[in-house]
PDB file of C-alpha atoms in Angstrom:
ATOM      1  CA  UNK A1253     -76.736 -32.868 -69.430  1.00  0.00           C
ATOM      2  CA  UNK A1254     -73.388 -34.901 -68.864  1.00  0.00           C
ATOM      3  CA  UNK A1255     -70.088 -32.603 -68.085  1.00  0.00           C
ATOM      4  CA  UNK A1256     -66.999 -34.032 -67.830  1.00  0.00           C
ATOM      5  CA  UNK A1257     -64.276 -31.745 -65.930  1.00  0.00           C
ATOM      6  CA  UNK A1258     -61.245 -32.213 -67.721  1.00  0.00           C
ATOM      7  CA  UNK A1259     -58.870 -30.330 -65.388  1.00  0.00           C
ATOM      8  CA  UNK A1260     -60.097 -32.659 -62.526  1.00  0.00           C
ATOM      9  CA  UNK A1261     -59.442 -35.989 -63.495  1.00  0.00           C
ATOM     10  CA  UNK A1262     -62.428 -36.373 -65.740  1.00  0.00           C
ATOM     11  CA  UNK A1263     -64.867 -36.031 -63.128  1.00  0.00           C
ATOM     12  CA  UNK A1264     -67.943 -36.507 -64.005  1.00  0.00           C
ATOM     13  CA  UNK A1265     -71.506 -34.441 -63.339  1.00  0.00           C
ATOM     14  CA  UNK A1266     -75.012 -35.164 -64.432  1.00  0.00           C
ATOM     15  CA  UNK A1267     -77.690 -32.375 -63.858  1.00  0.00           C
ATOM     16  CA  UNK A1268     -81.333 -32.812 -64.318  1.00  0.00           C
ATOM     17  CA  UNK A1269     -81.372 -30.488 -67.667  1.00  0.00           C
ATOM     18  CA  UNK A1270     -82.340 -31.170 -71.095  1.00  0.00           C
ATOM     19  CA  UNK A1271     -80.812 -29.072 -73.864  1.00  0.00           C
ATOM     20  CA  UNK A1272     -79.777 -29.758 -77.577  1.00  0.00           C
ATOM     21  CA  UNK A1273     -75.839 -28.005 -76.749  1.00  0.00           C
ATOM     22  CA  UNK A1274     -74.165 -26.848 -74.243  1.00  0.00           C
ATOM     23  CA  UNK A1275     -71.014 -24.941 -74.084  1.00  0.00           C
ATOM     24  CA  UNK A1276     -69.013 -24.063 -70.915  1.00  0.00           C
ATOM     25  CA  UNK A1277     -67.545 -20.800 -69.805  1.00  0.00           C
ATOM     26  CA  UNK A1278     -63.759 -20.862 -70.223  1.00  0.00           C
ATOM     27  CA  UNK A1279     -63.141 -19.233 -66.776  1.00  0.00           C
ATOM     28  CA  UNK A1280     -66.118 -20.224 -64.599  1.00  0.00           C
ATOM     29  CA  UNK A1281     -68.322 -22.733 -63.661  1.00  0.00           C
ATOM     30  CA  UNK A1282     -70.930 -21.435 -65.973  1.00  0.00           C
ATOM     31  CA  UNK A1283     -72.953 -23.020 -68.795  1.00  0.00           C
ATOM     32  CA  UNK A1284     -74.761 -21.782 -71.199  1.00  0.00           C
ATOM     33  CA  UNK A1285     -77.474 -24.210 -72.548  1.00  0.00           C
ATOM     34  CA  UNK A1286     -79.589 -24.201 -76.147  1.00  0.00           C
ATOM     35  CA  UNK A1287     -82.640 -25.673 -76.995  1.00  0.00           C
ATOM     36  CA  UNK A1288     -84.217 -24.663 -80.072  1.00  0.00           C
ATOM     37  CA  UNK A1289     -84.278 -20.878 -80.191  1.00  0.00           C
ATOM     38  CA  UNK A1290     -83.678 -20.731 -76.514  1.00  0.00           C
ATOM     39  CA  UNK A1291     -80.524 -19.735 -74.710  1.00  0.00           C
ATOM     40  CA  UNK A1292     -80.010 -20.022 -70.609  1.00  0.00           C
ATOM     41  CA  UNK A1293     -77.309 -19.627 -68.721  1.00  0.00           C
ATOM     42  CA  UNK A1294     -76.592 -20.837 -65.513  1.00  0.00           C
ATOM     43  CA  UNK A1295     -74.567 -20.741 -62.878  1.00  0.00           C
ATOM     44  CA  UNK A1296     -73.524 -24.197 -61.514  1.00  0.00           C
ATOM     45  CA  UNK A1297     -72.244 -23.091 -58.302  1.00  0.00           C
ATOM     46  CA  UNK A1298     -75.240 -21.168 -57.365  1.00  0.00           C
ATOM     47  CA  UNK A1299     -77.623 -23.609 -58.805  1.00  0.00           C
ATOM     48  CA  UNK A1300     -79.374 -20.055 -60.438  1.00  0.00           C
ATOM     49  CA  UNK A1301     -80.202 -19.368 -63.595  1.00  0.00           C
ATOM     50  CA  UNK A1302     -78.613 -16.287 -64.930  1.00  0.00           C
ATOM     51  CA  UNK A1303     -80.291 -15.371 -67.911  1.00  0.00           C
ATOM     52  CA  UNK A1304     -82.551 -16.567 -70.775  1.00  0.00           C
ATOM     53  CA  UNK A1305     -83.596 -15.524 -74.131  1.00  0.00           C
ATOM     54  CA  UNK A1306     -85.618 -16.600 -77.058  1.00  0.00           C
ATOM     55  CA  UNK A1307     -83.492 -15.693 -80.067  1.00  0.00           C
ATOM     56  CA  UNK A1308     -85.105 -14.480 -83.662  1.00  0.00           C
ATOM     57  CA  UNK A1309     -83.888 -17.602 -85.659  1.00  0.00           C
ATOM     58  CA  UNK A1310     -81.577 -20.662 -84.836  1.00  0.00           C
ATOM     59  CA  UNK A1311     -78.278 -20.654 -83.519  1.00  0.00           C
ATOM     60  CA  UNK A1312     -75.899 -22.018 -85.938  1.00  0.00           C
ATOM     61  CA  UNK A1313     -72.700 -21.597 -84.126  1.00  0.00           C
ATOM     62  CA  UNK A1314     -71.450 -20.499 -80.713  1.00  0.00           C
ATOM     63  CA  UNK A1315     -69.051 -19.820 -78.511  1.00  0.00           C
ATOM     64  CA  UNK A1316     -67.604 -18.154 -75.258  1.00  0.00           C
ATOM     65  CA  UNK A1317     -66.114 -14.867 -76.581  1.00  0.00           C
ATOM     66  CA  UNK A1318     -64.579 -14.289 -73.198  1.00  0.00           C
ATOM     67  CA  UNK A1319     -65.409 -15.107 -69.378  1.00  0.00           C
ATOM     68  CA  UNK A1320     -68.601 -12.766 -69.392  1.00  0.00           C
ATOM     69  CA  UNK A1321     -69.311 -12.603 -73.217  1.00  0.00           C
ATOM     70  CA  UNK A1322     -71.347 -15.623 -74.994  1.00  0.00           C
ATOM     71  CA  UNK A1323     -70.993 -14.980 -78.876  1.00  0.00           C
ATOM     72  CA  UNK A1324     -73.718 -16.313 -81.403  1.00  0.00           C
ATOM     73  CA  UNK A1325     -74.142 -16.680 -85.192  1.00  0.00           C
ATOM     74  CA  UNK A1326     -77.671 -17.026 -87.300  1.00  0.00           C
ATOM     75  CA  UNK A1327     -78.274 -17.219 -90.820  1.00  0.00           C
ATOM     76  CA  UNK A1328     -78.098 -13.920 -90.586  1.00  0.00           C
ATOM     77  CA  UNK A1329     -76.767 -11.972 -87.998  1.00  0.00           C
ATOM     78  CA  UNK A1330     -73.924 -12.152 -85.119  1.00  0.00           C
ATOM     79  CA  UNK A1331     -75.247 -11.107 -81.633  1.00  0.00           C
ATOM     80  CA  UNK A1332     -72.993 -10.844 -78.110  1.00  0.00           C
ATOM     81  CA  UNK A1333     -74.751 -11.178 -74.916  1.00  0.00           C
ATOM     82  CA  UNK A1334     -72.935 -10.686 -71.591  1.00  0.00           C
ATOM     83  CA  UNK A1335     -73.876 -12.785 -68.259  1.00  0.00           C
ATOM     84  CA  UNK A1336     -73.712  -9.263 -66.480  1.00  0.00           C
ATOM     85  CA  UNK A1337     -76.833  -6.927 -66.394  1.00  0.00           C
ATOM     86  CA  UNK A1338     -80.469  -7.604 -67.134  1.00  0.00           C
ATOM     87  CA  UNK A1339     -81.974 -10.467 -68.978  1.00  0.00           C
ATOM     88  CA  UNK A1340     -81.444  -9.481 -72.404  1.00  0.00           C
TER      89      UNK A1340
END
């Protein structure tokens, strides 16, 4: 994964992480990755993985809700997950 920090110049940042999208948290420097029916999210900072689930069906759209909420839409449901609490 390639991120490119707009607010500093366009730096730029490669990690060691394979993923099919990524979307970063408005607020923090979190990111929450997708491959397939899996979602992580991690926290670059930390270099920790804050959560991770295997969803029912695919992920066909996505989005940061808010700084702790990480919306997601399937064929056929909408589901929000927060970074705070357990791993589900």
């Amino acid at each position: 994964v390639t991120m490119v920090d707009l607010k500093n110049g366009g730096q730029v940042t490669k990690r060691n992480i394979s993923a099919e999208a990524a979307v970063m948290n408005p607020q923090s420097n979190i990111i929450a990755l997708r491959s397939g029916t899996t979602v992580q999210i991690f926290n670059l900072d930390a270099k920790q993985k804050l959560k991770s689930y295997n969803m029912p069906e695919p992920v066909v759209y996505w989005k940061w809700a808010n700084a702790t909420t990480l919306a997601m839409v399937t064929g056929t449901a909408v589901f929000h997950w927060s970074i705070s609490g357990g791993d589900d």
